[in-house]
XYZ file of C-alpha atoms in Angstrom:
731
model
C -35.479 -41.188 65.021
C -38.632 -39.558 66.326
C -41.622 -39.883 64.064
C -40.275 -42.872 62.195
C -43.350 -44.948 62.842
C -45.488 -42.446 60.999
C -43.224 -42.237 57.933
C -44.195 -44.257 54.879
C -42.404 -45.441 51.701
C -44.511 -44.686 48.652
C -44.255 -47.541 46.172
C -42.613 -50.995 46.247
C -39.756 -51.537 48.680
C -37.705 -53.452 46.098
C -36.916 -51.540 42.877
C -34.887 -52.425 39.767
C -32.430 -49.836 38.399
C -33.369 -48.075 35.176
C -31.294 -47.873 31.974
C -29.473 -44.979 33.564
C -28.611 -47.033 36.649
C -31.092 -45.234 38.942
C -33.530 -46.788 41.419
C -35.961 -44.564 43.334
C -38.843 -44.722 45.810
C -41.102 -42.072 47.295
C -41.187 -41.090 50.977
C -44.120 -39.647 52.962
C -42.937 -37.785 56.061
C -44.798 -37.790 59.383
C -46.579 -34.749 60.718
C -44.451 -34.580 63.880
C -40.983 -33.057 64.191
C -38.058 -35.434 63.820
C -35.508 -37.257 61.660
C -36.403 -40.064 59.269
C -33.742 -42.565 58.183
C -34.141 -44.797 55.137
C -31.601 -47.578 54.459
C -31.106 -48.859 50.902
C -29.037 -51.929 50.047
C -27.693 -53.287 46.764
C -26.724 -56.911 46.269
C -23.493 -57.321 44.268
C -21.649 -60.560 43.389
C -19.012 -59.817 46.024
C -20.900 -58.083 48.834
C -23.959 -56.132 49.943
C -23.551 -52.370 49.817
C -25.785 -50.177 51.999
C -26.435 -46.425 51.969
C -28.571 -44.408 54.400
C -30.749 -41.429 53.444
C -31.825 -38.812 56.023
C -34.953 -36.663 55.888
C -36.501 -34.325 58.453
C -40.091 -33.358 59.013
C -41.420 -30.079 60.330
C -38.371 -27.982 59.374
C -37.253 -26.224 56.177
C -33.887 -24.633 55.450
C -33.757 -21.548 53.241
C -30.621 -19.951 51.802
C -28.514 -23.075 51.637
C -25.587 -23.549 49.174
C -25.047 -19.826 48.512
C -21.902 -18.510 46.877
C -20.390 -15.045 47.090
C -17.166 -13.177 46.427
C -14.787 -13.682 49.374
C -15.036 -10.951 52.004
C -18.705 -10.183 51.283
C -21.924 -11.141 53.074
C -24.194 -13.782 51.548
C -26.970 -12.198 49.491
C -29.642 -13.998 51.533
C -29.733 -14.873 55.238
C -29.557 -18.461 56.487
C -33.147 -19.234 57.578
C -34.662 -22.085 59.552
C -38.459 -22.440 59.220
C -40.456 -24.499 61.751
C -43.933 -25.744 60.841
C -46.244 -27.409 63.357
C -48.190 -30.598 62.499
C -51.274 -28.459 61.950
C -49.393 -26.461 59.297
C -48.990 -23.316 61.393
C -45.613 -21.656 62.076
C -43.929 -22.399 65.388
C -43.123 -19.124 67.202
C -40.513 -18.315 69.853
C -38.334 -21.400 69.537
C -34.572 -20.748 69.987
C -32.378 -21.796 67.055
C -28.608 -21.962 67.574
C -26.154 -21.348 64.689
C -22.434 -22.099 64.849
C -19.541 -22.900 62.500
C -18.583 -26.531 62.077
C -14.852 -26.870 61.592
C -12.682 -23.939 60.511
C -14.655 -20.650 60.352
C -12.062 -19.161 57.914
C -12.592 -15.737 59.550
C -16.280 -15.832 58.662
C -18.789 -14.047 60.894
C -22.414 -14.737 61.855
C -24.696 -11.821 62.636
C -26.450 -13.903 65.317
C -25.484 -17.151 67.029
C -28.970 -17.644 68.509
C -32.288 -16.438 67.132
C -35.944 -17.017 68.086
C -38.441 -18.012 65.425
C -40.592 -15.033 64.446
C -44.360 -15.025 63.824
C -43.667 -16.692 60.511
C -41.784 -19.526 62.241
C -38.435 -18.342 60.877
C -35.125 -17.842 62.696
C -32.227 -16.424 60.733
C -28.621 -15.255 60.728
C -26.429 -13.583 58.105
C -23.021 -14.986 57.179
C -20.165 -12.689 56.133
C -17.319 -14.584 54.492
C -13.591 -14.168 55.150
C -11.043 -12.684 52.706
C -9.860 -16.020 51.270
C -11.602 -18.666 49.205
C -13.232 -21.091 51.609
C -16.191 -23.387 52.187
C -18.277 -22.685 55.302
C -20.342 -25.207 57.242
C -22.863 -23.751 59.679
C -24.504 -26.259 62.013
C -28.026 -25.728 63.376
C -29.428 -26.944 66.673
C -33.105 -26.432 67.548
C -33.935 -26.791 71.211
C -37.440 -25.921 72.509
C -37.275 -25.225 76.264
C -40.579 -27.047 76.665
C -39.118 -30.139 75.014
C -41.454 -30.182 72.040
C -38.629 -29.879 69.498
C -35.034 -31.073 69.681
C -33.332 -31.319 66.292
C -29.589 -31.568 65.638
C -27.431 -32.336 62.611
C -28.945 -29.676 60.374
C -26.308 -28.017 58.212
C -25.943 -25.013 55.936
C -23.215 -24.881 53.285
C -21.837 -21.680 51.792
C -18.800 -20.652 49.783
C -16.747 -17.517 49.568
C -14.598 -17.383 46.431
C -11.739 -14.976 45.867
C -11.861 -15.296 42.083
C -8.961 -12.993 41.350
C -6.712 -14.871 43.791
C -7.849 -18.219 42.398
C -7.016 -17.120 38.866
C -3.620 -15.774 39.955
C -2.845 -19.008 41.831
C -3.977 -21.109 38.888
C -1.830 -19.095 36.480
C 1.062 -19.362 38.928
C 0.667 -23.142 39.077
C 0.555 -23.276 35.288
C 3.683 -21.090 35.109
C 5.546 -23.383 37.531
C 4.419 -26.364 35.457
C 5.714 -24.759 32.225
C 8.971 -23.716 33.919
C 9.497 -27.288 35.092
C 8.726 -28.551 31.609
C 11.271 -26.153 30.124
C 14.020 -26.928 32.640
C 13.528 -30.666 32.254
C 13.552 -30.381 28.455
C 16.685 -28.216 28.467
C 18.458 -30.541 30.857
C 17.647 -33.609 28.792
C 18.708 -31.868 25.574
C 22.013 -30.859 27.110
C 22.615 -34.361 28.423
C 21.950 -35.744 24.952
C 24.170 -33.061 23.387
C 24.967 -32.968 19.697
C 24.253 -36.681 19.390
C 20.586 -35.785 18.898
C 21.377 -34.175 15.572
C 23.492 -37.129 14.460
C 20.772 -39.553 15.527
C 18.118 -37.707 13.556
C 20.287 -37.548 10.442
C 21.237 -41.199 10.677
C 17.785 -42.635 11.257
C 15.556 -40.595 8.963
C 16.361 -42.394 5.724
C 13.523 -44.874 6.242
C 10.052 -43.560 7.078
C 9.310 -46.324 9.598
C 12.595 -45.864 11.411
C 12.049 -42.105 11.117
C 8.785 -42.356 13.069
C 10.482 -44.352 15.819
C 13.384 -41.910 15.871
C 11.091 -38.870 16.088
C 9.143 -40.483 18.937
C 12.303 -41.480 20.795
C 14.018 -38.090 20.413
C 10.908 -36.123 21.402
C 10.192 -38.438 24.323
C 13.794 -38.007 25.460
C 14.075 -34.226 25.207
C 10.387 -33.554 26.007
C 10.082 -31.046 23.164
C 8.332 -31.792 19.888
C 9.106 -28.230 18.731
C 12.871 -28.767 19.064
C 12.667 -32.058 17.177
C 10.506 -30.550 14.419
C 12.774 -27.516 14.000
C 15.837 -29.754 13.607
C 14.021 -31.809 10.978
C 13.022 -28.680 9.045
C 16.661 -27.592 9.172
C 17.722 -30.890 7.580
C 15.083 -30.484 4.874
C 16.233 -26.937 4.111
C 19.855 -28.041 3.919
C 18.938 -30.855 1.532
C 20.191 -33.497 3.964
C 16.839 -35.282 4.000
C 13.747 -35.088 1.814
C 10.371 -33.688 2.796
C 8.965 -37.245 2.859
C 11.634 -38.378 5.313
C 11.090 -35.321 7.472
C 7.334 -35.915 7.608
C 7.965 -39.377 9.057
C 10.001 -37.884 11.909
C 7.313 -35.254 12.543
C 4.771 -38.072 12.855
C 6.989 -39.680 15.467
C 7.391 -36.383 17.317
C 3.612 -36.283 17.762
C 3.726 -39.652 19.486
C 6.758 -38.715 21.579
C 5.103 -35.592 22.963
C 2.384 -37.742 24.596
C 5.009 -39.018 27.038
C 4.437 -35.851 29.075
C 0.740 -36.619 29.594
C 1.503 -40.236 30.468
C 4.096 -39.145 33.012
C 1.981 -36.569 34.862
C -1.114 -38.820 34.855
C 0.580 -41.196 37.314
C 0.162 -38.653 40.143
C 3.752 -38.563 41.330
C 3.007 -35.392 43.311
C 4.684 -36.685 46.478
C 7.991 -36.696 44.604
C 7.815 -32.986 43.742
C 9.610 -31.482 46.753
C 12.236 -34.259 47.072
C 13.006 -33.936 43.350
C 13.331 -30.139 43.633
C 15.634 -30.405 46.651
C 17.846 -33.149 45.205
C 17.933 -31.562 41.750
C 18.967 -28.182 43.154
C 21.713 -29.766 45.261
C 23.072 -31.669 42.259
C 23.080 -28.470 40.211
C 24.886 -26.529 42.920
C 27.381 -29.184 43.955
C 27.904 -31.160 40.742
C 31.418 -30.796 39.343
C 30.871 -32.356 35.937
C 28.780 -30.540 33.371
C 26.673 -33.618 32.616
C 25.973 -34.119 36.323
C 24.666 -30.550 36.606
C 22.438 -31.096 33.588
C 20.953 -34.183 35.266
C 20.351 -31.993 38.312
C 18.541 -29.465 36.118
C 16.413 -32.273 34.671
C 15.466 -33.510 38.127
C 14.703 -29.966 39.287
C 12.448 -29.471 36.271
C 10.722 -32.789 37.022
C 9.958 -31.632 40.541
C 8.674 -28.226 39.437
C 6.496 -29.930 36.841
C 4.657 -31.895 39.503
C 4.637 -28.974 41.929
C 2.797 -26.962 39.276
C 0.336 -29.831 38.748
C -0.242 -30.082 42.509
C -0.843 -26.334 42.763
C -3.364 -26.386 39.929
C -5.136 -29.462 41.313
C -5.378 -28.029 44.846
C -6.643 -24.727 43.467
C -9.296 -26.343 41.312
C -10.455 -29.080 43.715
C -12.700 -26.868 45.939
C -14.357 -25.385 42.865
C -16.139 -28.639 42.045
C -19.042 -27.536 44.274
C -18.916 -23.918 43.114
C -22.042 -22.953 41.231
C -20.245 -20.194 39.307
C -17.507 -22.505 38.067
C -19.919 -25.385 37.504
C -22.165 -23.191 35.359
C -19.119 -21.974 33.411
C -17.899 -25.480 32.610
C -21.413 -26.662 31.799
C -21.044 -24.590 28.649
C -18.339 -27.039 27.541
C -19.951 -30.223 28.850
C -19.810 -32.750 26.001
C -21.516 -35.582 27.885
C -24.724 -36.913 26.281
C -27.908 -35.382 27.714
C -29.341 -38.868 28.332
C -27.618 -42.200 28.998
C -26.757 -43.839 25.687
C -27.347 -40.576 23.797
C -24.943 -38.710 21.522
C -22.417 -36.045 22.401
C -23.757 -32.549 21.481
C -21.905 -31.629 18.226
C -21.770 -27.854 18.804
C -20.434 -28.288 22.323
C -17.814 -30.756 21.053
C -16.628 -28.155 18.537
C -16.593 -25.534 21.284
C -14.386 -27.738 23.488
C -12.149 -28.440 20.480
C -11.725 -24.696 19.931
C -10.920 -24.144 23.627
C -8.045 -26.629 23.408
C -6.821 -25.140 20.135
C -6.912 -21.490 21.194
C -5.390 -22.104 24.629
C -2.473 -24.034 23.105
C -1.833 -21.236 20.611
C -1.938 -18.624 23.389
C 0.433 -20.371 25.802
C 2.587 -21.849 23.003
C 2.722 -25.189 24.819
C 0.712 -28.330 24.163
C 2.009 -29.813 27.419
C 0.504 -26.900 29.364
C -2.917 -27.576 27.827
C -2.664 -31.261 28.660
C -1.554 -30.509 32.229
C -4.414 -28.069 32.842
C -6.928 -30.504 31.317
C -5.731 -33.267 33.633
C -5.994 -30.917 36.623
C -9.555 -29.892 35.673
C -10.618 -33.495 35.173
C -8.961 -34.662 38.385
C -10.822 -31.928 40.267
C -14.156 -33.038 38.815
C -14.776 -29.803 36.891
C -14.802 -31.525 33.497
C -15.652 -35.094 32.534
C -14.013 -37.556 30.153
C -16.406 -36.640 27.348
C -15.228 -33.021 27.545
C -11.529 -33.665 28.119
C -10.974 -35.677 24.927
C -12.168 -32.934 22.496
C -9.961 -30.442 24.382
C -6.989 -32.788 23.898
C -7.789 -33.057 20.181
C -7.848 -29.253 20.028
C -4.480 -29.221 21.784
C -3.041 -31.336 18.952
C -4.403 -28.876 16.392
C -3.172 -25.865 18.379
C 0.421 -27.068 18.503
C 0.479 -27.292 14.685
C -0.935 -23.784 14.292
C 1.961 -22.558 16.391
C 4.343 -24.218 13.922
C 2.445 -22.758 10.965
C 2.669 -19.233 12.412
C 6.376 -19.709 13.075
C 6.929 -20.806 9.469
C 5.229 -17.786 7.865
C 8.517 -15.913 7.681
C 10.494 -19.010 6.705
C 11.207 -20.567 3.334
C 9.008 -22.913 1.335
C 10.454 -26.084 2.878
C 9.560 -24.950 6.380
C 6.082 -23.979 5.196
C 5.587 -27.372 3.539
C 6.707 -29.270 6.657
C 4.494 -27.121 8.908
C 1.544 -27.643 6.540
C 2.102 -31.415 6.573
C 2.111 -31.330 10.377
C -1.113 -29.286 10.444
C -2.919 -31.530 7.935
C -1.824 -34.598 9.884
C -3.479 -33.402 13.099
C -6.468 -31.561 11.616
C -7.527 -34.533 9.482
C -6.859 -36.893 12.385
C -8.982 -34.816 14.781
C -11.764 -34.676 12.176
C -12.180 -38.417 11.756
C -11.736 -38.925 15.497
C -14.675 -36.595 16.160
C -16.721 -38.583 13.638
C -15.959 -41.697 15.702
C -17.700 -39.989 18.634
C -20.962 -40.653 16.791
C -20.393 -44.350 16.154
C -21.621 -46.042 19.359
C -20.321 -49.249 20.905
C -22.315 -50.469 23.911
C -23.925 -47.031 24.126
C -20.598 -45.179 24.253
C -18.685 -43.240 21.561
C -16.434 -45.762 19.813
C -13.101 -44.072 20.554
C -13.958 -43.314 24.183
C -15.238 -46.873 24.639
C -11.934 -48.254 23.337
C -9.894 -46.044 25.681
C -11.993 -47.186 28.635
C -11.532 -50.844 27.693
C -7.729 -50.649 27.598
C -7.346 -48.474 30.730
C -7.856 -49.595 34.312
C -11.042 -48.386 36.025
C -14.402 -47.252 34.678
C -14.357 -43.633 33.572
C -18.078 -43.526 32.746
C -19.343 -43.738 36.330
C -21.767 -40.875 36.990
C -20.218 -40.188 40.392
C -16.450 -40.273 40.936
C -15.261 -41.690 37.594
C -12.290 -43.956 38.125
C -8.757 -43.148 36.981
C -9.841 -40.283 34.730
C -6.336 -38.796 34.389
C -4.960 -42.092 33.076
C -7.859 -42.341 30.628
C -7.139 -38.852 29.255
C -3.428 -39.588 28.874
C -4.261 -42.864 27.135
C -6.668 -41.070 24.780
C -3.907 -38.595 23.912
C -1.431 -41.382 23.116
C -3.934 -43.618 21.316
C -5.074 -40.777 19.059
C -1.539 -39.965 17.929
C -0.506 -43.602 17.504
C -3.651 -44.340 15.469
C -3.048 -41.241 13.371
C 0.518 -42.334 12.600
C -0.632 -45.823 11.570
C -3.218 -44.339 9.200
C -0.969 -41.646 7.732
C 2.289 -43.568 7.445
C 1.419 -45.126 4.044
C 0.337 -41.653 2.878
C 3.658 -39.849 3.467
C 4.453 -39.463 -0.245
C 0.957 -38.258 -1.290
C 0.941 -35.814 1.645
C 4.363 -34.450 0.649
C 3.185 -34.028 -2.950
C 0.035 -32.248 -1.778
C 2.058 -29.844 0.370
C 4.413 -29.200 -2.564
C 1.416 -28.379 -4.743
C -0.219 -26.122 -2.180
C 3.038 -24.274 -1.462
C 4.942 -23.826 -4.689
C 8.490 -25.093 -4.723
C 9.710 -22.491 -7.193
C 11.459 -19.627 -5.487
C 11.226 -16.275 -7.199
C 14.569 -15.164 -8.543
C 14.133 -11.646 -7.276
C 12.981 -12.699 -3.805
C 14.864 -10.799 -1.129
C 16.906 -13.017 1.214
C 15.290 -13.540 4.597
C 15.720 -15.682 7.699
C 15.196 -19.384 7.117
C 16.156 -21.224 10.288
C 16.229 -18.991 13.335
C 13.355 -19.490 15.768
C 13.097 -17.310 18.926
C 11.553 -20.183 20.910
C 14.803 -22.123 20.541
C 16.919 -19.533 22.345
C 16.229 -21.429 25.561
C 17.744 -24.574 24.024
C 21.209 -23.245 23.085
C 22.565 -26.494 21.599
C 19.839 -26.534 18.933
C 19.796 -22.738 18.528
C 23.521 -22.836 17.667
C 22.894 -25.531 15.073
C 20.185 -23.389 13.510
C 22.464 -20.341 13.549
C 25.125 -22.297 11.617
C 22.428 -23.298 9.101
C 21.487 -19.624 8.777
C 25.114 -18.635 8.144
C 25.223 -21.314 5.422
C 22.116 -19.805 3.840
C 23.613 -16.316 4.068
C 26.826 -17.567 2.426
C 24.692 -19.026 -0.368
C 23.006 -15.666 -0.883
C 26.405 -13.941 -0.960
C 27.500 -16.460 -3.581
C 24.476 -15.551 -5.729
C 25.331 -11.886 -5.305
C 28.906 -12.480 -6.543
C 27.805 -14.665 -9.477
C 25.188 -12.146 -10.649
C 27.345 -9.061 -10.176
C 30.367 -10.743 -11.827
C 28.278 -11.648 -14.887
C 26.892 -8.107 -14.989
C 30.443 -6.758 -14.872
C 31.644 -9.112 -17.615
C 28.676 -8.191 -19.817
C 28.900 -4.494 -18.901
C 25.160 -4.701 -18.164
C 23.018 -2.876 -15.563
C 19.668 -4.434 -16.481
C 19.359 -6.441 -13.244
C 20.865 -3.822 -10.972
C 17.669 -3.242 -8.940
C 17.222 -6.964 -8.242
C 20.858 -7.396 -7.277
C 20.755 -4.388 -4.948
C 17.663 -5.859 -3.249
C 19.673 -9.012 -2.673
C 22.482 -6.951 -1.147
C 19.991 -5.180 1.127
C 18.632 -8.573 2.163
C 22.137 -9.792 2.994
C 22.710 -6.692 5.128
C 19.444 -7.377 6.940
C 20.446 -10.997 7.515
C 23.646 -9.801 9.179
C 21.679 -7.649 11.627
C 19.108 -10.353 12.405
C 21.593 -13.196 12.851
C 23.864 -11.040 15.000
C 20.931 -9.965 17.192
C 19.908 -13.612 17.550
C 23.413 -14.636 18.579
C 23.595 -11.771 21.068
C 20.271 -12.933 22.524
C 21.661 -16.451 22.708
C 24.744 -15.193 24.554
C 22.478 -14.047 27.378
C 21.287 -17.617 27.964
C 23.018 -20.193 30.082
C 25.752 -21.586 27.817
C 28.493 -24.132 28.195
C 32.065 -22.900 27.862
C 32.425 -24.285 24.345
C 29.067 -22.807 23.262
C 30.192 -19.416 24.560
C 33.404 -19.704 22.522
C 31.512 -20.632 19.354
C 29.303 -17.505 19.428
C 32.001 -14.924 18.493
C 33.237 -17.261 15.736
C 29.761 -17.259 14.187
C 29.416 -13.488 14.544
C 32.703 -13.016 12.688
C 31.559 -15.478 10.018
C 28.346 -13.481 9.573
C 30.353 -10.271 9.158
C 32.550 -11.943 6.522
C 29.476 -13.155 4.615
C 28.109 -9.609 4.648
C 31.435 -8.203 3.391
C 31.266 -10.616 0.461
C 27.943 -8.999 -0.463
C 29.656 -5.600 -0.350
C 32.206 -6.809 -2.913
C 29.296 -7.867 -5.082
C 28.095 -4.278 -4.883
C 31.575 -3.109 -5.919
C 31.397 -5.344 -8.987
C 28.032 -3.778 -9.846
C 29.641 -0.333 -9.780
C 32.386 -1.599 -12.083
C 29.689 -2.962 -14.418
C 28.025 0.456 -14.479
C 31.406 2.116 -15.216
C 32.099 -0.263 -18.112
C 28.636 0.375 -19.524
C 28.954 4.144 -19.187
C 32.454 4.401 -20.654
C 32.046 1.537 -23.155
C 35.151 -0.131 -21.756
C 36.139 -3.411 -23.418
C 38.096 -6.437 -22.141
C 40.327 -8.388 -24.451
C 39.524 -12.050 -25.020
C 42.487 -13.053 -22.905
C 41.458 -10.761 -20.043
C 37.918 -12.123 -20.168
C 39.217 -15.703 -20.049
C 41.554 -14.972 -17.129
C 38.820 -13.367 -15.053
C 36.498 -16.314 -15.637
C 39.240 -18.732 -14.530
C 39.684 -16.980 -11.185
C 35.893 -16.747 -10.817
C 35.601 -20.522 -11.318
C 38.138 -21.090 -8.561
C 36.147 -18.765 -6.339
C 32.980 -20.806 -6.999
C 34.859 -23.932 -5.993
C 35.822 -22.238 -2.740
C 32.218 -21.109 -2.198
C 31.074 -24.701 -2.647
C 33.553 -25.992 -0.066
C 32.632 -23.317 2.479
C 28.882 -23.912 2.133
C 29.411 -27.677 2.367
C 31.478 -27.184 5.518
C 28.668 -25.127 7.042
C 25.785 -27.385 6.010
C 27.430 -30.712 6.790
C 29.722 -29.565 9.635
C 32.573 -30.940 7.493
C 36.077 -29.915 8.597
C 37.639 -31.488 5.482
C 35.555 -29.191 3.288
C 36.751 -26.222 5.376
C 40.368 -27.300 4.843
C 39.791 -27.612 1.086
C 38.374 -24.074 1.013
C 41.548 -22.746 2.646
C 43.738 -24.484 0.061
C 41.632 -23.126 -2.815
C 42.195 -19.612 -1.486
C 45.946 -20.124 -1.806
C 45.456 -20.966 -5.483
C 43.266 -17.879 -5.934
C 45.944 -15.617 -4.419
C 48.630 -17.157 -6.597
C 46.501 -16.762 -9.728
C 45.557 -13.176 -8.831
C 49.263 -12.272 -8.547
C 50.049 -13.898 -11.905
C 47.130 -12.176 -13.655
C 48.048 -8.785 -12.226
C 51.675 -9.136 -13.369
C 50.571 -10.345 -16.783
C 48.203 -7.447 -17.149
C 50.875 -4.920 -16.179
C 53.051 -6.387 -18.918
C 50.206 -5.984 -21.452
C 49.799 -2.369 -20.403
C 53.509 -1.751 -20.924
C 53.306 -3.400 -24.341
C 50.272 -1.238 -25.249
C 48.039 -4.262 -25.836
C 45.061 -2.927 -23.835
C 43.323 0.290 -22.808
C 44.510 1.833 -19.541
C 40.998 2.523 -18.210
C 39.884 -1.021 -19.012
C 43.046 -2.247 -17.328
C 42.189 -0.416 -14.132
C 38.730 -2.056 -14.096
C 40.360 -5.437 -14.772
C 42.639 -5.045 -11.752
C 39.723 -3.877 -9.570
C 37.726 -6.983 -10.513
C 40.674 -9.213 -9.566
C 41.121 -7.339 -6.276
C 37.456 -7.758 -5.361
C 37.451 -11.475 -6.232
C 40.612 -11.975 -4.212
C 39.020 -10.208 -1.220
C 35.986 -12.466 -1.526
C 38.357 -15.429 -1.317
C 39.912 -13.954 1.839
C 36.494 -13.629 3.500
C 35.588 -17.189 2.508
C 38.816 -18.392 4.091
C 37.933 -16.533 7.277
C 34.538 -18.269 7.338
C 36.156 -21.663 6.673
C 38.667 -21.216 9.497
C 36.009 -20.129 11.942
C 33.594 -22.897 11.083
C 36.457 -25.398 11.408
C 37.190 -24.062 14.903
C 33.478 -24.049 15.764
C 33.114 -27.680 14.697
C 36.062 -28.641 16.880
C 34.505 -26.816 19.836
C 31.157 -28.519 19.280
C 32.870 -31.907 19.134
C 34.460 -31.281 22.519
C 31.059 -30.331 23.963
C 29.812 -33.921 24.068
C 28.965 -35.166 27.571
């Protein structure tokens, strides 16, 4: 361009890059107006790469790269300053301003302005109502031909922050909805076989890890897998050690989500939504509709990712957003330096807190990938956030277990320790360098295509983040797998395994988050009914012994148990009613009233325990005695009742129809014995062998025990029918 002959490079024309990969040279501009072009070339083994730099002499731009809330004017005008070779301002030169590309409803106060006595021409830009980037081109044309400059450009941004936040939250909501629909669809396709698979393959810790990973990867829900495992532990079907192995595997399985969305399958979003919706609407078979739901969820998942990515992409150049994310920038200050420890902890906390707030580790991973793909955060920052995500998902489980029993607390604690300890040593690896990079990040970069450490446009960053997520969890499993038994012992020590005898019954299995996965929620409800039946059994045993001993010493404790049983009835019934409002299969809908009736029967058993307490108080008050024969007869019928209790609870816990049938047959024996005892007692009364008032109490005890047997039979019949319905619900 003009004035090139007078421009000079300051320093050698051939420069070697520094340790940071930078090569630089000075440039002295000419005194005349004009453009100066400098070409730089780099020799590589495969080709020569050339880049051209542009500089201009005699003109300064003021007010460039401003940012303002959408709909407002820029705080400073766009100014062009002209300076003559003698250093004096150039006056009276026309400067033309105009939008380049889409003006986005922006307005310029002046399209043409003359330079004032200070050599400055200016215009004021008012932005449009939506978030947009504005390019304002400048052309300087002196009528006398002294100056003719083109290609000058101002950049400005108007940001509608509230709309951006709403759109970002909307994209995240669509992402989470897609995740939920896909998870529900996959769970329904898998059906009850998931539970059988988990039970079958948790006996060995190594197989348990593989099973947990496979089940979680299949249903896309580590929470559902973990809750099922805790249910097995509570029911005594597997040990805490076996359950911990499956929880380890669930951590690996949940990384499938990050791997899937990192492949940028955004173009499949709308086709998947359309096809999935059609399959759901037109599918005749239940399994076909569930596959349609899965495909619909898959499409919504990527639609949400696309929305977040498109929303965040323009913000890369935003000073406000850049300054905000600089507060979490974990990249070393100098090439080859260390990651700032306090900032690493801050990023870790961001991932942890966000996961706890949204109750979804997948949402945190998705947003992190969107931020990284948009250039707002780098690889150094993304990995600590992902580690915080792993911690956050365990805190969610810990909070959910606070109202549960000791087994749930121990399993949740094991899960938390697994991820917290893993994140701790992984952060320590940040400060062990390999080739000037943190050891863990270096390893991820070596096994993933592309170089993520490029200063400009890091390659394949989403795949690197997904790989870091998977590698962390796989490494953690390998380290912790030999430590399953010590970890289980530690959790047992930290959370005592001895349950207080006077502890009031409370919910053990029901989790509100599972209401959207009805197949698993129903399984948990059956477990809860089994627990409630066990509490009713304790109530009968304690009140019967109190009646036989004519003792009221433990009356307060036993009445607290009865109150707890009443509360269980309300809570389980409310849960089942909430479940009925979800989308259920026909067989699931038929099972719900069976369970509600079973809950009512379990509560009525507790009421008969209360009746026995009143009889105990009457015996104590009136000093009523039972004969040795009467005492023996009552204990015989009570033993039969305990046998029936055992069969009913086994039927509930193990979904065993044979146990339910045995319970029904035991009830027939109880009825027969109750009739015989009543007739025998009437004969003793006629013969004057016992006191009439004691005889009345004796008959009342028999009547209450017989009624308990009737309620147990009702539960057995309903659980038998529920099991049959669940068996027919397989795809």
